[in-house]
Coordinates of C-alpha atoms in Angstrom, one line a residue:
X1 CA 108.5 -16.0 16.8
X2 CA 110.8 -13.7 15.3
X3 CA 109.9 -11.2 12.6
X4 CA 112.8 -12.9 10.3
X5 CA 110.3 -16.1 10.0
X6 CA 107.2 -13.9 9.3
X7 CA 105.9 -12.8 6.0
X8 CA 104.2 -9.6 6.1
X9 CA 100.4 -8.9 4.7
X10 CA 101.3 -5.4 4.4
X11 CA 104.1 -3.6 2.9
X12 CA 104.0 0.0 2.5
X13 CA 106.7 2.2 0.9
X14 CA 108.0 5.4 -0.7
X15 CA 106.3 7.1 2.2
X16 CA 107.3 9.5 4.3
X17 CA 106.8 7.8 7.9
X18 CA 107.0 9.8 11.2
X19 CA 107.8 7.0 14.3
X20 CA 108.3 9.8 17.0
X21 CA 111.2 7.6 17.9
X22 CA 114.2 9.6 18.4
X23 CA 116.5 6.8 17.1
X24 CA 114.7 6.4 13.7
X25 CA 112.9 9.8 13.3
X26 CA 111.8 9.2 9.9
X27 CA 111.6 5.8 7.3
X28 CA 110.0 5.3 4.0
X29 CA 109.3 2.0 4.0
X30 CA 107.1 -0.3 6.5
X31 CA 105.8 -4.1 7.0
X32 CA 102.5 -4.7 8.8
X33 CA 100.9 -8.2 9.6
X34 CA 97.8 -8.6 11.5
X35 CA 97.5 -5.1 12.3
X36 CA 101.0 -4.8 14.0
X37 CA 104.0 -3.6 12.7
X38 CA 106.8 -5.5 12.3
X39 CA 109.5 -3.6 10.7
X40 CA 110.1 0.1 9.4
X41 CA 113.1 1.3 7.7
X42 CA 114.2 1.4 4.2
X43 CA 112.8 0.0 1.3
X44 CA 115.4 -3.1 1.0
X45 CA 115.3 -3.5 4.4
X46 CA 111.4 -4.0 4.9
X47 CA 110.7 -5.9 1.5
X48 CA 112.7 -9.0 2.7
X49 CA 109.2 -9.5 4.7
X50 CA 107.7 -9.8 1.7
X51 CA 106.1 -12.9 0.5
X52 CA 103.6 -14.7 -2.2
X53 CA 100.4 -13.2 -0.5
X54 CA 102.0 -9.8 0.7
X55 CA 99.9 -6.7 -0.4
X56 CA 102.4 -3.9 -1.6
X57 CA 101.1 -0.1 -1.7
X58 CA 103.1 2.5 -2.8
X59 CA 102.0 6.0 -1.6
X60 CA 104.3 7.7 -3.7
X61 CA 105.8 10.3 -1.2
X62 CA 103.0 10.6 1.5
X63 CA 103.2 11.1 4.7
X64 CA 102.5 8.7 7.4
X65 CA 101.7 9.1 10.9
X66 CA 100.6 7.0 13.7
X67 CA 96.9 7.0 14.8
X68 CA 96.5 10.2 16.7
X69 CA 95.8 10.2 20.8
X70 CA 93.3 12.8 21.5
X71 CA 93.7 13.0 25.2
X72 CA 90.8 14.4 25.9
X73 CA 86.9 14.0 25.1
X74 CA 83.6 14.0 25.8
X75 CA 82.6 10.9 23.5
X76 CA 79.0 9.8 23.6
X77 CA 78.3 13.7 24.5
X78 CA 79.8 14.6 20.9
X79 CA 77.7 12.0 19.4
X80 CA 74.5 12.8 20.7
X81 CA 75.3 16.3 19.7
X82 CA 75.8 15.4 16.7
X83 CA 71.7 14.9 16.2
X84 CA 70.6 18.0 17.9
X85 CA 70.4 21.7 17.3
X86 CA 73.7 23.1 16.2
X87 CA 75.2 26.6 17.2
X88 CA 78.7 26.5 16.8
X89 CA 79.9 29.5 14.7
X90 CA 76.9 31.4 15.1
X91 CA 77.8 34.9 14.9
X92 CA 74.6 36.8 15.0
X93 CA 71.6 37.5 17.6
X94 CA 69.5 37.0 14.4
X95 CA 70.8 33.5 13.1
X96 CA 71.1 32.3 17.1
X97 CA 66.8 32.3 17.2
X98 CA 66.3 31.0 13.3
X99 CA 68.2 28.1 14.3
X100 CA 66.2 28.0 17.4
X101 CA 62.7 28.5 15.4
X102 CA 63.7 25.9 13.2
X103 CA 64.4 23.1 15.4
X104 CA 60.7 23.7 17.0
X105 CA 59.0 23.6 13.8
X106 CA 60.0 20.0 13.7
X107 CA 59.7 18.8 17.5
X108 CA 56.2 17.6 19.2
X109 CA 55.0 20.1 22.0
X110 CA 56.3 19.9 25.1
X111 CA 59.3 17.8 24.0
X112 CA 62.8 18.9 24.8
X113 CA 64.8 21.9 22.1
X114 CA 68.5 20.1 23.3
X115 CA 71.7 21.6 21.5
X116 CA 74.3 24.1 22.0
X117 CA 77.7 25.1 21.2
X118 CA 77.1 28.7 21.1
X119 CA 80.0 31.3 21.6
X120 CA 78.6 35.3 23.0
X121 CA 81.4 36.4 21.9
X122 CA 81.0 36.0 18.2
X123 CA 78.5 38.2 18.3
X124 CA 79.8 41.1 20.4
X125 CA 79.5 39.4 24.2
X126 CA 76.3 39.7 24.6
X127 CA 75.3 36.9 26.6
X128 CA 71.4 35.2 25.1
X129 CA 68.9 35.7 27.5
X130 CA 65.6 33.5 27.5
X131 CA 63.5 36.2 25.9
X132 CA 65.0 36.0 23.3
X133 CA 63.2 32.5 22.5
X134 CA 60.4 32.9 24.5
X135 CA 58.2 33.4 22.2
X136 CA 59.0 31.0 19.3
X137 CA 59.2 28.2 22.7
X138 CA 55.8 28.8 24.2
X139 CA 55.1 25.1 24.5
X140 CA 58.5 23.7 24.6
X141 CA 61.4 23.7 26.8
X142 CA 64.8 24.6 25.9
X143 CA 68.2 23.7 26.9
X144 CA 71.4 25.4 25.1
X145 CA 74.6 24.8 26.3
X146 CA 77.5 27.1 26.0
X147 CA 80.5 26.2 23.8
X148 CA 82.7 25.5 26.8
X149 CA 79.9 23.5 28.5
X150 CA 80.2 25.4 31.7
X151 CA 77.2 27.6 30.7
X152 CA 73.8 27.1 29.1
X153 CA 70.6 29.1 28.2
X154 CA 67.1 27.6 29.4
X155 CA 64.0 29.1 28.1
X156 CA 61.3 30.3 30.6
X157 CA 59.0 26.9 29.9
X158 CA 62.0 25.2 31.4
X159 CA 62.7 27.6 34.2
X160 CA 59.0 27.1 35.4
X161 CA 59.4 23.4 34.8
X162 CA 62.2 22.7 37.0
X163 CA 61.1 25.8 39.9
X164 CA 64.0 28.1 39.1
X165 CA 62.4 31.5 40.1
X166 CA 63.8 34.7 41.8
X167 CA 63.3 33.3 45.4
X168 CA 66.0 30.1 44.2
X169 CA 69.3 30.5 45.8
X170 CA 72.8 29.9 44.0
X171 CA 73.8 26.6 44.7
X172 CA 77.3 25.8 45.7
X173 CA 80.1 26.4 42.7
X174 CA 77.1 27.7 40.4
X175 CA 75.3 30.8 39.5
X176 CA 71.8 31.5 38.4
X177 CA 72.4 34.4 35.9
X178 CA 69.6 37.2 37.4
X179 CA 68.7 40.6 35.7
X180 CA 69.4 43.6 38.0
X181 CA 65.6 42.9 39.5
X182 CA 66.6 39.8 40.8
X183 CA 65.2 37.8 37.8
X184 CA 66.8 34.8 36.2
X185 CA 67.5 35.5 33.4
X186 CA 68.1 32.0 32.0
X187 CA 71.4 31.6 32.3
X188 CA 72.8 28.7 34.5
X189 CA 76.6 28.4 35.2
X190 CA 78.6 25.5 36.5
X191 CA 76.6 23.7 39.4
X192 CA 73.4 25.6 39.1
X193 CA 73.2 23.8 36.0
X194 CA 71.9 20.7 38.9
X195 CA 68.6 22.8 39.6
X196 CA 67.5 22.0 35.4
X197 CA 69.3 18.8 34.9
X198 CA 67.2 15.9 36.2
X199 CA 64.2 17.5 34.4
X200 CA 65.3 16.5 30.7
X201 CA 64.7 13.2 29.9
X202 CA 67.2 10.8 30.1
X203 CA 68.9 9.9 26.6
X204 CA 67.7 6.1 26.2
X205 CA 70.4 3.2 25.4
X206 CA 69.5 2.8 22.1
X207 CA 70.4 6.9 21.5
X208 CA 73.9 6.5 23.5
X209 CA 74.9 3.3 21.1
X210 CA 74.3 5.2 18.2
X211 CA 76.0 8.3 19.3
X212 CA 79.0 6.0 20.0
X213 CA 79.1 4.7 17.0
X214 CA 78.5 7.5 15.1
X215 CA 81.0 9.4 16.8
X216 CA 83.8 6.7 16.5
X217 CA 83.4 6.6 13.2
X218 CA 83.8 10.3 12.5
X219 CA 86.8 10.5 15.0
X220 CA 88.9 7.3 12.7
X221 CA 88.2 9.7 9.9
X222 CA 89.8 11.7 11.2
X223 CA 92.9 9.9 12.0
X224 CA 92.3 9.5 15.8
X225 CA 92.7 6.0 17.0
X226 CA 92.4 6.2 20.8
X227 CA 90.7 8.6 23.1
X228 CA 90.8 9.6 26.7
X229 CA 86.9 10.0 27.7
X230 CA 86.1 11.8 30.6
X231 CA 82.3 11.1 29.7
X232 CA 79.3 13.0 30.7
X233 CA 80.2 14.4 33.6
X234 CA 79.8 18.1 34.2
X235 CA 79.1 19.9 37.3
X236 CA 75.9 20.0 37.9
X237 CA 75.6 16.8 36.2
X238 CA 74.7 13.1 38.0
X239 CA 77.9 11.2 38.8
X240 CA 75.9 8.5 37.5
X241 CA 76.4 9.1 33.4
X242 CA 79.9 7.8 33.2
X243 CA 79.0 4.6 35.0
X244 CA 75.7 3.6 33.0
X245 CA 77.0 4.6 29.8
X246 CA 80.0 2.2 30.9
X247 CA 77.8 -0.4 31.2
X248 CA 75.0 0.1 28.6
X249 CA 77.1 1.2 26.0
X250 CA 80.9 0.7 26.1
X251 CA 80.2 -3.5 27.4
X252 CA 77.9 -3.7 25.3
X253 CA 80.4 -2.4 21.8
X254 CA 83.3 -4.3 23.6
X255 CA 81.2 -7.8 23.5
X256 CA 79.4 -6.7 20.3
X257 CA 82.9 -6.2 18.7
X258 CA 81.7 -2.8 17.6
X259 CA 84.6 -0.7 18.8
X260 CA 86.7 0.8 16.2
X261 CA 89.0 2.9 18.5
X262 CA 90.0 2.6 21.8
X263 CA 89.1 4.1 24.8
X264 CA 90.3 5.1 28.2
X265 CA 87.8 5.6 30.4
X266 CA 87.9 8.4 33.7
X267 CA 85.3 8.9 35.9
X268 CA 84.2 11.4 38.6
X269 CA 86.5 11.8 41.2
X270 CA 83.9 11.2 44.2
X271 CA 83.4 7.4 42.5
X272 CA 86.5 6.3 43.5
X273 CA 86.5 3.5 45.2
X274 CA 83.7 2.2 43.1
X275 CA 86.8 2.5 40.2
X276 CA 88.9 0.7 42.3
X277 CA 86.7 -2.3 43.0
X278 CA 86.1 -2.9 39.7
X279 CA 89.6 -2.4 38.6
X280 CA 90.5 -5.2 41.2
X281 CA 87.9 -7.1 39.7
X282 CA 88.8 -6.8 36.2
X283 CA 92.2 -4.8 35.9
X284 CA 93.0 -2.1 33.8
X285 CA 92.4 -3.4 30.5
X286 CA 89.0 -4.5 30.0
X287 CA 89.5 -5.8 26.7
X288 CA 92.0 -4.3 23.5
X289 CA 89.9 -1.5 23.3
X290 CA 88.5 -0.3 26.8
X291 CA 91.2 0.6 29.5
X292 CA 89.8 2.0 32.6
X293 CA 92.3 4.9 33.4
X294 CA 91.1 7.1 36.4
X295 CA 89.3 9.6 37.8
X296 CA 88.3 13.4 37.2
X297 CA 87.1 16.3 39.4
X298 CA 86.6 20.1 39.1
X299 CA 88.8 22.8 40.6
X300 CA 87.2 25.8 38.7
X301 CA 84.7 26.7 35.6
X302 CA 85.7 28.4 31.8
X303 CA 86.9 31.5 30.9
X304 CA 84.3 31.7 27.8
X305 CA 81.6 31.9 31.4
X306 CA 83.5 34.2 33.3
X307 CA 83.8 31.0 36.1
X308 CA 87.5 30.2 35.4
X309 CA 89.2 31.1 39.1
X310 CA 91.9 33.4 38.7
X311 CA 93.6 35.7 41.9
X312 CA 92.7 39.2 39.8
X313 CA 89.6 40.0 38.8
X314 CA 88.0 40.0 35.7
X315 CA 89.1 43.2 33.6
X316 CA 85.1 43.2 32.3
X317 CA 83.8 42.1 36.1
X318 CA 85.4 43.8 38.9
X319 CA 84.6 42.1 41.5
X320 CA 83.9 38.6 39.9
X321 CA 87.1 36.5 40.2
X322 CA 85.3 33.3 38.7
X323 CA 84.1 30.6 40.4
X324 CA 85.7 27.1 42.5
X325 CA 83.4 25.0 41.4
X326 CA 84.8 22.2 44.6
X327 CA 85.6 22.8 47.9
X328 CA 89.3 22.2 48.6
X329 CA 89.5 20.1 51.7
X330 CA 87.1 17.8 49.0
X331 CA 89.0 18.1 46.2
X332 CA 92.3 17.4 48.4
X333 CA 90.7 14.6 50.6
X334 CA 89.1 12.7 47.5
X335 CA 93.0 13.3 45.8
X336 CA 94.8 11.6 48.7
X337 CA 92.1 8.6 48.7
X338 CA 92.2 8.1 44.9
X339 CA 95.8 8.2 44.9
X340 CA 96.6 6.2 47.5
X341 CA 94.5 3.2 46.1
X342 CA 96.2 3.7 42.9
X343 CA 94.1 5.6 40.5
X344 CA 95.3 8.5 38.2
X345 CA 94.0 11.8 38.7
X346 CA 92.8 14.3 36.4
X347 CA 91.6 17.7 37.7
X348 CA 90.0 20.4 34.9
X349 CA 91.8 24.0 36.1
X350 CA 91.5 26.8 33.6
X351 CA 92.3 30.1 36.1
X352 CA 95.8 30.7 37.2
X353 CA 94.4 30.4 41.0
X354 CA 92.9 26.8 40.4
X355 CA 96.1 25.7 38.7
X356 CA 97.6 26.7 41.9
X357 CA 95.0 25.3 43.8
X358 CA 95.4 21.6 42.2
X359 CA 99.2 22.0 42.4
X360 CA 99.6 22.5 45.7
X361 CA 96.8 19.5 46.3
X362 CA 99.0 17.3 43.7
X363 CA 102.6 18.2 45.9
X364 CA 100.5 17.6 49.5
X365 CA 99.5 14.2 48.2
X366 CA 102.9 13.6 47.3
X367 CA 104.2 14.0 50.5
X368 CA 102.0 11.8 52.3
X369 CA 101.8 9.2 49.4
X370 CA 105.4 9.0 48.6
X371 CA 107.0 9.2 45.4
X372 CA 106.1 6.7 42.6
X373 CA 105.0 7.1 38.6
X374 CA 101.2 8.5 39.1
X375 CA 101.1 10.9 36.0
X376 CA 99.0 13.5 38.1
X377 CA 97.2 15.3 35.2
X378 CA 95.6 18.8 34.5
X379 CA 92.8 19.0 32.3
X380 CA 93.4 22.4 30.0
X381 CA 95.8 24.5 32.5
X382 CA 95.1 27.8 30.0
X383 CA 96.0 30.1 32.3
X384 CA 99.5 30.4 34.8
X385 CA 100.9 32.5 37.7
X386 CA 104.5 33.4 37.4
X387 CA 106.4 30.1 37.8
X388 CA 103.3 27.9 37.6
X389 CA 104.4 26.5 34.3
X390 CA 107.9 25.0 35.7
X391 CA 106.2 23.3 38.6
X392 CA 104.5 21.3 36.1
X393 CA 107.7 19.6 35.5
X394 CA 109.5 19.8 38.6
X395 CA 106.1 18.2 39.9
X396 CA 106.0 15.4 36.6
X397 CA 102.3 16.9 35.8
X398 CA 100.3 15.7 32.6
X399 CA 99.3 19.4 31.1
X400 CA 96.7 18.0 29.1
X401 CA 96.0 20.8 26.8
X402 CA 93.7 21.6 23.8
X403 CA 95.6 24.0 21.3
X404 CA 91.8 25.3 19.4
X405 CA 90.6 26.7 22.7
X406 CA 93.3 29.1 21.8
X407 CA 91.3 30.5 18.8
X408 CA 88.2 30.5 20.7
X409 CA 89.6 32.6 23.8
X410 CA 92.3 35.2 22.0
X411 CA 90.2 38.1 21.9
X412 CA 87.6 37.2 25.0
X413 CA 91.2 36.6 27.0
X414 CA 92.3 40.2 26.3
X415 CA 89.0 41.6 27.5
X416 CA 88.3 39.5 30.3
X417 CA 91.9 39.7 32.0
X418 CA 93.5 42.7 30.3
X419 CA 96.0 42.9 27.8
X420 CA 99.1 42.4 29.9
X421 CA 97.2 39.2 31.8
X422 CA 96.7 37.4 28.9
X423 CA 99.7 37.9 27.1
X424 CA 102.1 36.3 30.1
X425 CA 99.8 33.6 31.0
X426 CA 98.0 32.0 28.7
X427 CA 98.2 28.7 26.3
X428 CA 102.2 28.5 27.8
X429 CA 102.6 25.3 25.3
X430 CA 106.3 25.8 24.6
X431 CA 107.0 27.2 28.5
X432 CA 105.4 23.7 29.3
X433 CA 107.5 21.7 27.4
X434 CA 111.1 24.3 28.4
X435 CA 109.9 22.6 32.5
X436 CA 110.1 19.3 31.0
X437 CA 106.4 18.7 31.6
X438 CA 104.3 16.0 29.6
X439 CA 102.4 17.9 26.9
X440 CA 99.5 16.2 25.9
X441 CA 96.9 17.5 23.1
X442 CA 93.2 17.1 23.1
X443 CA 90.1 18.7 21.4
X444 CA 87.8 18.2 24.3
X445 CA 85.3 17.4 21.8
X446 CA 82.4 18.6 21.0
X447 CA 83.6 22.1 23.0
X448 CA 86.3 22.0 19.9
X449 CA 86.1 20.3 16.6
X450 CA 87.7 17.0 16.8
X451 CA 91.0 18.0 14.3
X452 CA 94.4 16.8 15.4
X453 CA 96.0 18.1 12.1
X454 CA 93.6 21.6 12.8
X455 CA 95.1 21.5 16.1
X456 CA 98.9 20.8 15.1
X457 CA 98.4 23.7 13.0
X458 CA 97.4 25.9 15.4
X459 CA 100.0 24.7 18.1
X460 CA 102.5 25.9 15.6
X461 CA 101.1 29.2 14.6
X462 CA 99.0 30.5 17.2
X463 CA 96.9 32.6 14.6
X464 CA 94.0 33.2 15.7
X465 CA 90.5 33.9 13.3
X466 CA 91.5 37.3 12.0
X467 CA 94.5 38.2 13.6
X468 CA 97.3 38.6 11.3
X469 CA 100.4 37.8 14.2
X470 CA 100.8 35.0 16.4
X471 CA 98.9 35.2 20.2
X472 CA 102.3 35.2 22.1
X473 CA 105.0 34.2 19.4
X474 CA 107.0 32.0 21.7
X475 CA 104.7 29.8 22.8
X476 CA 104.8 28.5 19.0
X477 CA 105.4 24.6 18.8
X478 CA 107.7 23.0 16.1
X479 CA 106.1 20.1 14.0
X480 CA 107.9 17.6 15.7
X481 CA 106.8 19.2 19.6
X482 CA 103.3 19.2 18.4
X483 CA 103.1 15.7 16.6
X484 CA 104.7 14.4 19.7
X485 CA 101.9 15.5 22.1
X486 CA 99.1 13.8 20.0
X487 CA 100.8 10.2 20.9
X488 CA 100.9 10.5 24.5
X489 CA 97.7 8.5 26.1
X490 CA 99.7 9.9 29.5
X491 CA 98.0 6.8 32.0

């Protein structure tokens, strides 16, 4: 049926209405029925659609733009968050433990203190140690994860609980932060995260639902209408998450017609073939709002955690050069078997040695593959090697990046590389798009804020909290460049 014989339930005009088609940039008029548009354009033009039962709204110059794509989040993580103790913007030793005292004035003993989002370096870079709760935790354990999610703080009661002592080795890709004696000192980073993990009791299904919910709604507030989730999964963390919370949860919106955005789903990279068969069971699209889209794995740690793989040193670590958090004959065989089946890949590189790393991996698999339209991907690629930034489009590479890292990692980039370091290789937004690379923006919520129009805003300025200049003037985004990389869902 064509839209000439359709009368529209909607009409909206004397708007301002960005399509992010090149051929009709900009209209001021639209006509909606049943949640699809059916024409855009002028005034005149739209309001033949207009009919007895038509609903007109005039938003008298506003500005319109389609529902944003955050490209990459930690959903039911950010929801579940969203009920336990809060550290983000904590910029004092002092306020870090109040927070802490308060939460355990309220829990039963020996019950888990869960939270986190703290940043060191608000406070100077002094990384928390576990005394400094120890004694307002004597019968609780803690668990605090770090902003970036690749570091957390565990109390002593939970060090005991789960055996971590000075005799416990580092496992593979993870640290156990130890005090010149030899004693943890509560700290876990990347995969030694795995020796605390299974202790915490599980989040019931009844807790994930809710978190869902409650954080779909607050991401349609703010204007985002589709997500890329890349779940649970952290290293040290059980493979399993993604693929329960898949089943108890997501099913269980999808058939209770609770979704209110939609969601493409990735999981971790060594579940592949499990993907696969239930793609060939059930295709891509589980339903209008569930699309299965791929799988994820780990080539290196953060930057905020001194873990992110880089070929120099750290300026404020000598002889630490971060940490690969996967071997590369297993990230490169589980690549090559994920690809060939059909699957999209997504690897998380921050360093300028794992970008590198996961390049060379995507071009190997190329060659052996063949050439077809896979959309390789790279989850935050914050940091570059001269020339690293045009292989992303000679290569087609997804740089799916998250523009309010950028305010978080100005001045801890500057210490932890050097000055001339991070000036030439980080956040290369508008190098990215000058290689004809797909730009794709994310929050990677709850490490960020979810705030497309926050992040926009920073794409375009590069100001960080107290600077008064831009962090490397042109890498700036236009509006238009930055608007376009929140609508790319890049599967």
């Amino acid at each position: 049926m064509s839209s000439l014989s359709l009368t529209a339930d909607l009409v909206v005009r004397n708007a301002v209405i960005y399509t992010s088609d090149e051929s009709l940039p900009f209209a001021d008029s639209m006509a909606i029925r049943n949640g699809r548009i059916l024409r855009l354009g002028n005034s005149s033009f739209v309001q033949e659609l207009a009919g007895n039962g038509t609903e007109e709204l005039d938003l008298g110059g506003k500005v319109v733009v389609p529902g944003f794509i955050d490209s990459h989040v930690h959903l039911l993580y950010a929801g579940l968050q969203m009920a336990r103790v809060k550290l983000q913007g904590v910029n004092r030793k002092d306020e870090f433990v109040r927070k802490i005292k308060e939460s355990v004035r309220y829990a039963k003993e020996d019950s888990w203190i869960l939270g986190g989002g703290w940043n060191n370096d608000l406070w100077g870079g002094e990384l928390p140690l576990a005394s400094w709760i120890d004694d307002i935790t004597p019968y609780n354990p803690v668990w605090l994860y770090r902003m970036d999610g690749h570091m957390g703080l565990a109390n002593s009661v939970a060090l005991k609980l789960s055996g971590i002592s000075n005799l416990t080795k580092d496992p593979e890709g993870g640290t156990i932060v130890r005090t010149v004696d030899g004693e943890p000192t509560g700290l876990l980073t990347d995969s030694a995260r795995k020796l605390l993990l299974p202790y915490i009791p599980e989040d019931t299904v009844s807790e994930r639902r809710e978190a869902l919910l409650k954080a779909s709604s607050l991401a349609l507030m703010r204007g985002v209408t589709t997500v890329v989730d890349f779940g649970r999964y952290y290293p040290g963390a059980s493979a399993e998450l993604s693929w329960k919370d898949f089943s108890d949860v997501y099913q269980w919106a999808d058939a209770s017609e609770k979704m209110i955005i939609r969601v493409c789903l990735f999981f971790p990279m060594e579940t592949w073939s499990r993907l696969h068969e239930l793609i060939e069971e059930k295709g891509r699209a589980v339903s209008q709002w569930i699309y299965l889209g791929g799988v994820k794995a780990f080539a290196d740690g953060s930057l905020g955690s001194n873990s992110a793989l880089f070929y120099e040193p750290y300026a404020n670590e000598p002889h630490n050069y971060g940490l690969q958090v996967t071997e590369s004959e297993i990230l490169s065989n589980m690549t090559m078997a994920s690809d060939k089946s059909g699957l999209q890949v997504a690897m998380h590189a921050i360093g300028d040695k794992a970008n590198d790393l996961i390049l060379d991996i995507y071009e190997s698999v190329v060659s052996t593959n063949g050439i077809r339209d896979r959309r390789f991907r790279i989850e935050h690629a914050q940091h570059f090697a001269p020339g690293a930034a045009a292989r992303f489009g000679r290569q087609g590479i997804v740089a799916s990046v998250q523009p309010l890292h950028l305010l978080d990692d100005a001045d801890s980039a500057t210490k932890k590389l050097g000055m001339d370091r991070a000036q030439k290789e980080s956040f290369l937004f508008r190098s990215l798009l000058a290689s004809n690379a797909l730009l794709a923006f994310g929050s990677d919520w709850p490490v960020a804020d979810i705030n497309p129009l926050g992040s926009i805003r920073t794409a375009m300025k590069r100001i960080p909290p107290a600077w008064d200049d831009a962090w490397i003037p042109s890498e700036c985004l236009t509006l238009n460049d930055a608007l376009k990389a929140f609508n790319h869902i890049c599967t």
